[in-house]
Coordinates of C-alpha atoms and ligand atoms in Angstrom, one line a residue:
X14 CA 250.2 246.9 42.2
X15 CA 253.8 249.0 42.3
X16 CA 252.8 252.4 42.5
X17 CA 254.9 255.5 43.0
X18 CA 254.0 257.4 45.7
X19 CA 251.0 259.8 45.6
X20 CA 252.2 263.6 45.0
X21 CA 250.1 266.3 43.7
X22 CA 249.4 266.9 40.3
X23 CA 252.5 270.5 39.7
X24 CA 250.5 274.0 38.5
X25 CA 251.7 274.7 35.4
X26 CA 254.5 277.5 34.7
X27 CA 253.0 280.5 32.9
X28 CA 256.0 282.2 32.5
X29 CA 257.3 279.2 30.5
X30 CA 256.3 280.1 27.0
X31 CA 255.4 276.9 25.7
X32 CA 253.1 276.6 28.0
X33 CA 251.6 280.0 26.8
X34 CA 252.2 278.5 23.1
X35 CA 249.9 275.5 24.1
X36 CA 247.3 277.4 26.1
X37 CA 246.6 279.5 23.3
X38 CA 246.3 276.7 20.6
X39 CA 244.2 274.9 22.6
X40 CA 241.9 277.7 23.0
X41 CA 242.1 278.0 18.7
X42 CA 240.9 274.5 18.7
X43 CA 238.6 274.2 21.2
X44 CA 236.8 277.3 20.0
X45 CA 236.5 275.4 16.3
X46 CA 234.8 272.9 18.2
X47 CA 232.1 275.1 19.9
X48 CA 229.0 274.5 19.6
X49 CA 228.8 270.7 19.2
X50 CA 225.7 268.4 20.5
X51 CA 226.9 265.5 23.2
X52 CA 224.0 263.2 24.2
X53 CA 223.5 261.0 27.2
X54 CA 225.1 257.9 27.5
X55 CA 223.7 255.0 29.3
X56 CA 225.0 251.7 29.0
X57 CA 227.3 252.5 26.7
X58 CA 225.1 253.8 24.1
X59 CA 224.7 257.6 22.8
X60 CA 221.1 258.4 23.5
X61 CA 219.0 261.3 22.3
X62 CA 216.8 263.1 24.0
X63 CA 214.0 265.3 22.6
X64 CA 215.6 268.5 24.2
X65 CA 219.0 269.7 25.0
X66 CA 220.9 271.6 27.3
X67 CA 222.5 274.6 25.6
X68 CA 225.4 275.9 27.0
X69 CA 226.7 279.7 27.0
X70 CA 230.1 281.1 27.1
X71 CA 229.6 283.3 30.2
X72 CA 232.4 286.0 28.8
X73 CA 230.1 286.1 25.5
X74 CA 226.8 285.1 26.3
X75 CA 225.8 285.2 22.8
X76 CA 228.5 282.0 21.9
X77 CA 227.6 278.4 22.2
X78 CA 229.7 276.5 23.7
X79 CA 228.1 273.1 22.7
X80 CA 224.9 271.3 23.6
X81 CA 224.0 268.3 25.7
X82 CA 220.8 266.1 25.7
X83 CA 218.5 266.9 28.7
X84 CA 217.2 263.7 30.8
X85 CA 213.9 263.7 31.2
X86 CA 212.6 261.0 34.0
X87 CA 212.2 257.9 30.6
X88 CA 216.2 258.6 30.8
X89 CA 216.7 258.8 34.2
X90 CA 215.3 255.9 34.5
X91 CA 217.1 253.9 32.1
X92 CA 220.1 255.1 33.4
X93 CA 219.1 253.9 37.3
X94 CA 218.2 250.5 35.9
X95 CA 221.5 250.5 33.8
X96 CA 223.7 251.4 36.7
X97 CA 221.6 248.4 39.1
X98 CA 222.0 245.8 36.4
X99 CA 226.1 246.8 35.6
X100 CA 226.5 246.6 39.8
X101 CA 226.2 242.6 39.4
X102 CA 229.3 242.6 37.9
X103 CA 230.9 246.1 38.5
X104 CA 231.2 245.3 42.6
X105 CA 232.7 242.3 42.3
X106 CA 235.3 243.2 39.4
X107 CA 238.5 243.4 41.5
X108 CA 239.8 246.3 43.7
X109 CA 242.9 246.4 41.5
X110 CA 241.3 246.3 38.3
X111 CA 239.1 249.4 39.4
X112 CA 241.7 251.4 40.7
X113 CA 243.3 250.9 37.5
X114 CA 241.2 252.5 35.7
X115 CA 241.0 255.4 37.8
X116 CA 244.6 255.5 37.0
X117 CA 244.0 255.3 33.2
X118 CA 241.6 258.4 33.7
X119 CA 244.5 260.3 34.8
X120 CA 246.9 260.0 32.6
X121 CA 244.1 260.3 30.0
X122 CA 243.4 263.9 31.7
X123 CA 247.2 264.8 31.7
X124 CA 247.2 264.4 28.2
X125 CA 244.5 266.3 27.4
X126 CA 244.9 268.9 29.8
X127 CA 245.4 272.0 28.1
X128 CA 242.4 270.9 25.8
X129 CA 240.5 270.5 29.3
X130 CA 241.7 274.0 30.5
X131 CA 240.6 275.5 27.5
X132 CA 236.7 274.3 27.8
X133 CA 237.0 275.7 31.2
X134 CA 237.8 279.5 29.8
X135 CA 235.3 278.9 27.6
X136 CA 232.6 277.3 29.5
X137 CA 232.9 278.0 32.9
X138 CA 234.7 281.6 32.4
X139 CA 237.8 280.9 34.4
X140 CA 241.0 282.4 34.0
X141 CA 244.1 280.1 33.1
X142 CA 245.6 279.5 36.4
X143 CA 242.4 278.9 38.3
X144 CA 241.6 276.6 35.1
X145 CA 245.1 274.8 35.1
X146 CA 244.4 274.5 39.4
X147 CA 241.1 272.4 38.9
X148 CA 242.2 270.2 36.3
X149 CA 244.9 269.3 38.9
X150 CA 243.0 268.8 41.4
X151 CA 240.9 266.3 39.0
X152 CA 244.0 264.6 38.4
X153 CA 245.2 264.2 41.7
X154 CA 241.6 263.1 42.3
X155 CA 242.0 259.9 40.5
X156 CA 245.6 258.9 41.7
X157 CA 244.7 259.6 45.3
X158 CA 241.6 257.5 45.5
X159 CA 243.1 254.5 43.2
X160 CA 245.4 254.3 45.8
X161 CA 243.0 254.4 49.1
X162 CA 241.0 252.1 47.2
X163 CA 244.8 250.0 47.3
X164 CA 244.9 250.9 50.9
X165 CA 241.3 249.7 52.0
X166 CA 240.9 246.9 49.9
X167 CA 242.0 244.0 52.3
X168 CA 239.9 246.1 55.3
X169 CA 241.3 247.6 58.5
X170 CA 243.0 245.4 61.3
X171 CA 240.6 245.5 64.2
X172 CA 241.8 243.1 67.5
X173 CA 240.2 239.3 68.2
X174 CA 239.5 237.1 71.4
X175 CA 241.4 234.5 72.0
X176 CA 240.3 231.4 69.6
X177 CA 238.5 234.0 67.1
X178 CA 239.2 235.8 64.3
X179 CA 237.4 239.1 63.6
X180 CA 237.7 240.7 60.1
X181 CA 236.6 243.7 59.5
X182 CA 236.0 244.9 55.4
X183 CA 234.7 247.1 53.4
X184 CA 231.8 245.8 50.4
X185 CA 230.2 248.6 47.6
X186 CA 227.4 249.7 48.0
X187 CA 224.7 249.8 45.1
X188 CA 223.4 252.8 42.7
X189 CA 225.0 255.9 43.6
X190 CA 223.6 259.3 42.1
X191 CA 226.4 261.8 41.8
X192 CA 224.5 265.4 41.3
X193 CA 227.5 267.9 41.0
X194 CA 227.9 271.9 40.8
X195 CA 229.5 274.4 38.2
X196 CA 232.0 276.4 39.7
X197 CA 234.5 273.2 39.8
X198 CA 232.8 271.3 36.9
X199 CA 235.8 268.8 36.1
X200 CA 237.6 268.4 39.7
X201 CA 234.2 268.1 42.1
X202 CA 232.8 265.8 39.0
X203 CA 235.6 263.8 38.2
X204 CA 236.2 263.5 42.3
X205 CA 232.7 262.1 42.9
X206 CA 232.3 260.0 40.7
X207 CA 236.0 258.4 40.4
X208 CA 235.4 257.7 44.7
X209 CA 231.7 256.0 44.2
X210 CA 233.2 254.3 41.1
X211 CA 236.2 252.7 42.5
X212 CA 235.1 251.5 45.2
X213 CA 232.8 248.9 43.2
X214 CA 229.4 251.4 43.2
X215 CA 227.9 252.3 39.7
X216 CA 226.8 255.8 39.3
X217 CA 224.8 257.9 37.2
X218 CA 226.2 261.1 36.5
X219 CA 224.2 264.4 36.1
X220 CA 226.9 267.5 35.7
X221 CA 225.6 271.3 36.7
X222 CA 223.3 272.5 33.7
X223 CA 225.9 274.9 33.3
X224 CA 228.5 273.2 32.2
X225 CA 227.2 269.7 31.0
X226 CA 229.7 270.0 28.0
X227 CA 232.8 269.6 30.7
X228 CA 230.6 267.3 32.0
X229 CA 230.8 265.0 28.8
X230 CA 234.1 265.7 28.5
X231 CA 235.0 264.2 32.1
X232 CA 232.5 261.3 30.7
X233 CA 234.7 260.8 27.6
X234 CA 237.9 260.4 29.5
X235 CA 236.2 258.1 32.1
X236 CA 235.3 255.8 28.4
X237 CA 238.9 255.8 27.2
X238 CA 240.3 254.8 30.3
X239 CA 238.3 251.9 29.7
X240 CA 235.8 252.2 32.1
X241 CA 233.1 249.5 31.1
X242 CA 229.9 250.9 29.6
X243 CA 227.0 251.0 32.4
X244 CA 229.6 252.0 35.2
X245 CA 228.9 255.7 34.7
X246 CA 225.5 256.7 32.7
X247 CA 226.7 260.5 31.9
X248 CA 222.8 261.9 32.6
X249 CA 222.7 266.1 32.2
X250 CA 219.7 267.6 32.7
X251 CA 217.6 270.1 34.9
X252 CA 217.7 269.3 38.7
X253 CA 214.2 270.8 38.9
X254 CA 213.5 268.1 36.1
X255 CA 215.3 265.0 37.0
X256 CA 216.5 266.1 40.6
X257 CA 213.9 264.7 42.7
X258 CA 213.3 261.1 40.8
X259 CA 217.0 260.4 41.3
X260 CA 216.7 260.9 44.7
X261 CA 213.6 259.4 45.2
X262 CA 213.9 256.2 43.4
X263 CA 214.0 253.1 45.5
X264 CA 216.8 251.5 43.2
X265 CA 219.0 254.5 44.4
X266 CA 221.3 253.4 47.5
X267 CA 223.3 256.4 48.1
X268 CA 223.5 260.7 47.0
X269 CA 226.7 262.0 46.4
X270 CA 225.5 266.0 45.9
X271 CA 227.7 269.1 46.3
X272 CA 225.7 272.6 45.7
X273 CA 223.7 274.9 47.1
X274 CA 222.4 274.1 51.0
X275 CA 218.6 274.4 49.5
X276 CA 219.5 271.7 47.1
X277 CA 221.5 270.1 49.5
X278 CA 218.9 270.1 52.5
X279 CA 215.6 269.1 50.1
X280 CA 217.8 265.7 48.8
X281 CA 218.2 264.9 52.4
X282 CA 214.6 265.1 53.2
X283 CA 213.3 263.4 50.0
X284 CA 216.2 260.3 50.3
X285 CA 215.2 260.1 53.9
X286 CA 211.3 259.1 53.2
X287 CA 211.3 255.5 52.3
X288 CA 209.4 254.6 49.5
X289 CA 208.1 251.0 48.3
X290 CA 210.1 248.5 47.0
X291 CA 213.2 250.1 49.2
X292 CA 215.1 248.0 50.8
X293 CA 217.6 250.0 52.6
X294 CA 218.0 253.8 54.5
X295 CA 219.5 255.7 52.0
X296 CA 223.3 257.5 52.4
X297 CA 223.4 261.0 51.4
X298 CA 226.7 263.0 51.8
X299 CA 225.9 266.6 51.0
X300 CA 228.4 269.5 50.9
X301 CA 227.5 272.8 50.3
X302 CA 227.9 276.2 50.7
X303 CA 230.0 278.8 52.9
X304 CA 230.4 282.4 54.3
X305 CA 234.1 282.0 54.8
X306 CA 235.7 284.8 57.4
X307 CA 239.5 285.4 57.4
X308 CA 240.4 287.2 60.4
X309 CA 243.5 289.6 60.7
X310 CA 244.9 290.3 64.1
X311 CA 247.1 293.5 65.2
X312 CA 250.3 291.5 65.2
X313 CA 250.1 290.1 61.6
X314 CA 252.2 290.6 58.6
X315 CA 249.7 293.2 56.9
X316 CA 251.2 293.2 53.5
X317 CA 250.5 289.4 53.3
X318 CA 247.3 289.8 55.2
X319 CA 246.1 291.4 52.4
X320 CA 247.4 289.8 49.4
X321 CA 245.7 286.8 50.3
X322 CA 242.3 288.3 51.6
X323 CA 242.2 289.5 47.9
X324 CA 243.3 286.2 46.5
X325 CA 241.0 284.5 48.5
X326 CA 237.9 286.6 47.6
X327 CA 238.3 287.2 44.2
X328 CA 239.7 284.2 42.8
X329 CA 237.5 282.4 40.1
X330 CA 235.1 285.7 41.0
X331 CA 234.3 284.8 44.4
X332 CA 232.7 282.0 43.1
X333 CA 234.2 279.1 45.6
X334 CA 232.8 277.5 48.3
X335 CA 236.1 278.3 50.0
X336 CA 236.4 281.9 49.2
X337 CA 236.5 284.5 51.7
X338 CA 233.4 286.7 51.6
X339 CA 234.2 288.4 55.1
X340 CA 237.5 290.0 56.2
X341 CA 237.4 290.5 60.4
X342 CA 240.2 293.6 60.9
X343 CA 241.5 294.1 64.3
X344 CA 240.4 297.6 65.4
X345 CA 244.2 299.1 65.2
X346 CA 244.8 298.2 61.8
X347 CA 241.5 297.8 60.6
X348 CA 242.6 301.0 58.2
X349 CA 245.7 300.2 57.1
X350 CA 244.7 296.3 56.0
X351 CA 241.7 298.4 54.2
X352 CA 243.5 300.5 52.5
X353 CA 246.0 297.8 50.9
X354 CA 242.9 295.1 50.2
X355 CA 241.7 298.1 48.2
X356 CA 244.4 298.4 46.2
X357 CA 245.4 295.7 45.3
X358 CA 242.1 294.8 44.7
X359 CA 241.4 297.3 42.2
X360 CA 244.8 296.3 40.5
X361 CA 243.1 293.3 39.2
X362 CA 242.9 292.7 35.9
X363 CA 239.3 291.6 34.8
X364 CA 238.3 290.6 31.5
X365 CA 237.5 287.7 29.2
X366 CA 240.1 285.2 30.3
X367 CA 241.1 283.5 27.0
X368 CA 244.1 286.2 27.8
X369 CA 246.5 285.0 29.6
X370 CA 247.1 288.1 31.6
X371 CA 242.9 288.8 32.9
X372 CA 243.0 287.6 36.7
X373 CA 239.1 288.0 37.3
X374 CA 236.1 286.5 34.4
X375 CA 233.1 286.8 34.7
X376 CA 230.2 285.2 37.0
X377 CA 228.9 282.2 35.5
X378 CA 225.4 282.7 34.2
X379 CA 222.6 285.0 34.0
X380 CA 220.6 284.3 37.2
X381 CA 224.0 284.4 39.5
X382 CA 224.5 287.7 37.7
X383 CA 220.9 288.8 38.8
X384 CA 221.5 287.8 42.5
X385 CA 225.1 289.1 42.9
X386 CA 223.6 292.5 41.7
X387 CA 221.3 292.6 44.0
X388 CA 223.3 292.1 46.8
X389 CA 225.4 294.8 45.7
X390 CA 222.4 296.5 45.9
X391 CA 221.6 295.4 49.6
X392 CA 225.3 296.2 50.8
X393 CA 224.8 300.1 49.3
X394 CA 221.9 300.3 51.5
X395 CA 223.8 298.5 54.5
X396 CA 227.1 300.1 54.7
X397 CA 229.8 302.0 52.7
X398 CA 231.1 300.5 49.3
X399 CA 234.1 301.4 49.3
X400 CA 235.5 299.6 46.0
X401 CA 233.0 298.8 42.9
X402 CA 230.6 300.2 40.6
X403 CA 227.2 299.1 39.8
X404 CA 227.9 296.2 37.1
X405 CA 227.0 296.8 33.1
X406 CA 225.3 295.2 30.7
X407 CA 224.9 291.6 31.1
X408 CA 224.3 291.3 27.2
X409 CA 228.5 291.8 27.2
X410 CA 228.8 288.7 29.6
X411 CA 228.2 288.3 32.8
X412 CA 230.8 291.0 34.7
X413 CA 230.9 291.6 38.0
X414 CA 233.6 294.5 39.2
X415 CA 235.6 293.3 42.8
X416 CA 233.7 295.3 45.2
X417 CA 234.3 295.7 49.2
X418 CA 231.7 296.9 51.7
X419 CA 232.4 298.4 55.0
X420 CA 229.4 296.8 57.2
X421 CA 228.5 295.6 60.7
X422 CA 228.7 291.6 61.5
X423 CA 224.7 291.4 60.8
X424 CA 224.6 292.7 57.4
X425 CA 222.8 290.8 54.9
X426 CA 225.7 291.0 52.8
X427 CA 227.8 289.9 56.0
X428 CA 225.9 286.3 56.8
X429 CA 224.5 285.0 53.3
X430 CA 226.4 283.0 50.7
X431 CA 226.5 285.2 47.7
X432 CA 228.9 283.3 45.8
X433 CA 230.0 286.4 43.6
X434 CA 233.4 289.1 43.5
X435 CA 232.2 290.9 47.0
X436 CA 234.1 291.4 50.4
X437 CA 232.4 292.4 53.2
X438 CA 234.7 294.4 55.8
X439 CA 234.2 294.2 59.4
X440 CA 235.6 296.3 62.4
X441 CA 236.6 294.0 65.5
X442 CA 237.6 295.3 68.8
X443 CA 240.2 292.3 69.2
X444 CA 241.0 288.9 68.8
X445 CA 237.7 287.4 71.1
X446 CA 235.3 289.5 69.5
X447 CA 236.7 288.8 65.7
X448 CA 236.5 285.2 66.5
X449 CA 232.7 285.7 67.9
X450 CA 232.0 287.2 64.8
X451 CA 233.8 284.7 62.8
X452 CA 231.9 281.8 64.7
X453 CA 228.3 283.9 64.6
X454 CA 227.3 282.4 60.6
X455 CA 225.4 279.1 60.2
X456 CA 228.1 277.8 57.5
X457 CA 231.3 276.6 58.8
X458 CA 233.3 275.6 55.8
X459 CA 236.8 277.5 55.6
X460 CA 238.4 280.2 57.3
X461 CA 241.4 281.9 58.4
X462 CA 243.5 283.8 60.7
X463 CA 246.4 286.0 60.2
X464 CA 248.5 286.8 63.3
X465 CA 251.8 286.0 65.2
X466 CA 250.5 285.4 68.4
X467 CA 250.5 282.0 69.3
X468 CA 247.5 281.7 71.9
X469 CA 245.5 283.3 69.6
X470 CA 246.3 280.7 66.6
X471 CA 245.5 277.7 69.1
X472 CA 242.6 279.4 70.6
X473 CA 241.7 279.3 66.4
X474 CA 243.0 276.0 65.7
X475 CA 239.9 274.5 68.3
X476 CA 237.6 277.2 68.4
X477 CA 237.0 278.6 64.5
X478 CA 234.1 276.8 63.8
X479 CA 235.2 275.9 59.8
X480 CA 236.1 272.0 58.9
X481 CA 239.0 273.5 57.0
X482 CA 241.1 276.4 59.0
X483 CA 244.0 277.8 57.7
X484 CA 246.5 280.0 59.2
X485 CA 248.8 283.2 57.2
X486 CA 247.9 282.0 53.9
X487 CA 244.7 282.2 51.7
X488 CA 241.6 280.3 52.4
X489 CA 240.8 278.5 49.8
X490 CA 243.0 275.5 49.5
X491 CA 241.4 272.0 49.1
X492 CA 244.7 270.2 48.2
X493 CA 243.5 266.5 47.2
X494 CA 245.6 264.1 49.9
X495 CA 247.1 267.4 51.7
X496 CA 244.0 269.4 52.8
X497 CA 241.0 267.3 53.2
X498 CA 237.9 269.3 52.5
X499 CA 234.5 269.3 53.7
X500 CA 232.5 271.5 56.2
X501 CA 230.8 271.7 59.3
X502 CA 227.1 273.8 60.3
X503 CA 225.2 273.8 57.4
X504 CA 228.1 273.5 54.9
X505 CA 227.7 269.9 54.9
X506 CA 228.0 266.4 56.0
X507 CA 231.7 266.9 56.6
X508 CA 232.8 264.3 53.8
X509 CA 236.1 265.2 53.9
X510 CA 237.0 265.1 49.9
X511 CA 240.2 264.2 49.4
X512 CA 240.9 262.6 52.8
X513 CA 241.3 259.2 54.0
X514 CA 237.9 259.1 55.7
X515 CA 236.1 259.6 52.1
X516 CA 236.1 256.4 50.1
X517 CA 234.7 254.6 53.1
X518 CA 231.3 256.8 53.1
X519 CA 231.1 254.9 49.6
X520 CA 231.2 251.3 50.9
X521 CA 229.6 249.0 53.7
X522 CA 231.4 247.8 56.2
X523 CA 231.3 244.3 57.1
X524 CA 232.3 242.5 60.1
X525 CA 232.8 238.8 60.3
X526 CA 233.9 236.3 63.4
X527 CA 235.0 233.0 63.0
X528 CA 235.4 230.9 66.4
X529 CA 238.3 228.3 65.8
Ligands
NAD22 P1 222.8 274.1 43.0 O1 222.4 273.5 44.3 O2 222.0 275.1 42.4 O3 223.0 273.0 42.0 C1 223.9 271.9 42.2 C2 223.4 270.7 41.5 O4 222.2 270.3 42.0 C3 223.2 270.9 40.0 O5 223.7 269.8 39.2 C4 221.7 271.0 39.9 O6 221.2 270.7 38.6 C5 221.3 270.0 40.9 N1 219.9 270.2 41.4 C6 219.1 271.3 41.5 N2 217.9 271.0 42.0 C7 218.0 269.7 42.4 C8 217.0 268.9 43.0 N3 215.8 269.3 43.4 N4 217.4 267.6 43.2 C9 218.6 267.1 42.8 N5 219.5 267.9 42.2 C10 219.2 269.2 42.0 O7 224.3 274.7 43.3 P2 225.3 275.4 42.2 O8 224.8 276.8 42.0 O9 225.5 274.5 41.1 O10 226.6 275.4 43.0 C11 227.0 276.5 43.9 C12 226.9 276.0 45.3 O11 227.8 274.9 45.5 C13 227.4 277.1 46.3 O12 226.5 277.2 47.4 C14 228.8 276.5 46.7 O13 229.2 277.0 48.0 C15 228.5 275.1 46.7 N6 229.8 274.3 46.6 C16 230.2 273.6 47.7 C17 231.4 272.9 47.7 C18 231.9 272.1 48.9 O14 232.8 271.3 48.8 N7 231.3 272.3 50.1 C19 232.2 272.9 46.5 C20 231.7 273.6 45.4 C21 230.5 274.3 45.5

């Protein structure tokens, strides 16, 4: 296949007007088509289900956004024998032909893009540039793994005795379950799936309950690129429903999950029992959460210290796996960085983000609005809040204000995922003791370091204990093809999304010798 090189999907330019023009009609027509129903599909075929999924618009909790059908373990199970009858002929359609539609997917998405941005304002509260980011990253998704598949189709060289050949190739798998999270419901979705599926697996898809409707969106453009029906079985539902009998059943070969560690850690145990009629050990590849640090040295460039600490915590509300939730000052300018992550903190503009200009939206639901107050809650009673207020009314969407805490290392608010708009500040003597303090937190996904010195950076570039460490910039990069994601600890198996080590965790690899 003549491809052009891979290059990442550009951000759109907001200060181009049309772009504003567009942005905003989409949002018109989107919001005329709120409230729809979207069932499962499973071979193909629209199936109903005797209850549904209804989605809320997390800015206005009071709009439907649409409604999906809600698998109970009758469609989960069609769907699992749908996806093992389609492998037959799904894993041995060619390489090519796969990638190709992966490729078809992408251009579908570019096309519809600013119709895809808009469902994410609407459903999953997120403010156009964080929207137009993900939708990218989707994008650049599908062309990046079309082309690994390109890349690993033939197998690797590997090196021969004399008078034998040894080959060494890659075969798909089976059934994959793809179980996926809100706060990135089209890129993590589309980025799952499009690896298990082009690489000759058959999946069935179950979105966050939260945003099923992107979910069947992502499903939709999977369909026109002319993905053949029982490929994909798009499957919402309740993971406290349908969760466990995906993972359980023996026609399941492999878990593709990204989530909470709880979730994470239970589908490990469950796909690790062996149950009868199963012939294989199960794969599971689990990424999940974080408690990402940024550390600021004395010699760093303060200003841009703390423009990005403040990009990196309250972007998409603090709501990444990525973002940082601890900022680890150097004692002598522990104040100064403070004072300006304050600031410019409090300059953020928060709001419903069908405007173009609101930075910050809202959480995403009603529970994660429960537990982000109440650690708010547990950081007033652990240190000094020194930016925030007590959030409002929940019945006016879910808000959250950007808040910072002043706290010690071991501060509940200082060592748990929260997942919500809040900083917690720590005082560090120096450089050793911040990166102690970075390294003392089970999760190890991203983190950072702001400074000039060199020997402090190398000491970082080994010692951080994150699988994805960056250095003077923001935190929360996962550039598909550029910044392979996936962490260590108990942020996951390490999967590495986007990176050349990821298609293979989809595949088995075969070896086979021939003696001339
Ligand atoms: P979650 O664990 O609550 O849900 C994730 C998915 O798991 C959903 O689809 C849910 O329905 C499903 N689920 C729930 N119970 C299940 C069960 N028993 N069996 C199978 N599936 C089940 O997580 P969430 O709130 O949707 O997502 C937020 C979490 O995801 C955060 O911890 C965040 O850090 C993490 N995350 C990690 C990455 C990464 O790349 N490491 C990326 C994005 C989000």
């Amino acid at each position: 296949m003549g491809l052009i090189p891979y290059k990442n999907e550009p951000y759109l330019d907001w200060a181009d007007e049309s772009n504003q023009r567009a942005m905003r009609r989409a949002l018109e027509e989107v919001e005329g088509s709120l409230g729809k129903s979207y069932p499962l599909i499973i071979g193909g075929k629209r199936v109903e289900t005797d209850d549904e999924i209804e989605s809320v618009n997390p800015s206005k909790p009071s709009q439907v956004v649409g409604r999906t059908g809600r698998a109970t373990e009758r469609e989960a199970d069609m769907a699992l024998e749908t996806a093992t009858s389609t492998f037959q002929y799904w894993s041995k359609t060619a390489p090519e032909a796969r990638a190709r539609i992966l490729l078809r997917a992408a251009a579908s998405m570019r096309r519809r893009k600013f119709e895809m941005l808009a469902w994410e304002v609407h459903e999953g509260g997120k403010p156009w540039a964080e929207a137009d980011a993900q939708v990218a990253e989707a994008i650049d998704f599908l062309e990046y793994y079309a082309r690994e598949m390109l890349r690993l189709k033939d197998g690797v060289d590997i090196y021969s005795v004399p008078g034998e050949e040894s080959r060494y190739f890659y075969q798909p798998m089976g059934v994959g379950v793809i179980i996926a999270p809100w706060n990135f419901p089209t890129a993590i979705l589309t980025g799952m799936s499009s690896a298990a599926i082009v690489t000759g697996n058959t999946i069935v898809m179950k979105p966050s309950e939260y945003t099923s409707v992107i979910g069947a969106k992502v499903a939709e453009i999977f369909e026109e690129a002319g993905l053949p029906p029982g490929v994909l079985s798009f499957c919402p539902g309740y993971g406290s429903e349908i969760g466990d009998y995906l993972v359980r059943d023996a026609r399941t070969r492999f878990v593709s999950f990204t989530g909470s560690v709880a979730t994470g850690l239970r589908i490990n145990e469950l796909a690790a029992r062996q149950i009868e009629n199963q012939g294989w050990i199960k794969r599971v590849i689990v990424e999940t959460g974080g408690k990402d640090a940024m550390i600021i040295d004395d010699s760093a460039d303060l200003d841009a210290a703390a423009d990005d600490i403040v990009k990196s915590a309250y972007g998409y509300s603090g709501q990444k796996c990525s973002a940082a939730s601890r900022a680890i000052l150097h004692h002598d300018i522990y104040d100064d960085v403070l004072k300006r992550v304050v600031e410019k903190a409090k300059a953020l503009k928060v709001g419903i983000p069908e405007a173009a200009d609101v930075k910050m939206g809202p959480v995403i639901s009603e529970p994660q609005f429960e537990k982000v107050s109440g650690y708010i809650e547990t950081g007033k009673s652990e240190g000094e809040r020194v930016l925030g207020e007590d959030p409002g009314d929940s019945e006016n969407g879910y808000f959250v204000p950007p808040t910072v805490f002043e706290v010690e290392p071991k501060a509940r608010v200082a060592q748990e995922e929260i997942f919500g708009p809040i900083l917690s500040v720590i005082d560090a003597r120096d450089f050793d003791e911040a990166l102690r303090i970075a390294n003392d937190n089970p999760y190890g996904l991203t983190g950072g370091v702001y400074s000039k010195n060199r020997d402090h950076l190398e000491r970082a570039r080994h010692e951080f204990k994150a699988g994805n460490v960056y250095f003077n910039r923001t935190i929360t990069g996962a550039l598909v093809g550029v910044q392979p994601f996936g962490g260590f600890g108990l942020s996951g198996t390490d999967s590495k999304a986007g990176g050349p080590d990821y298609l293979p965790l989809h595949m088995l690899a075969r070896t086979v010798v021939e003696r001339f």
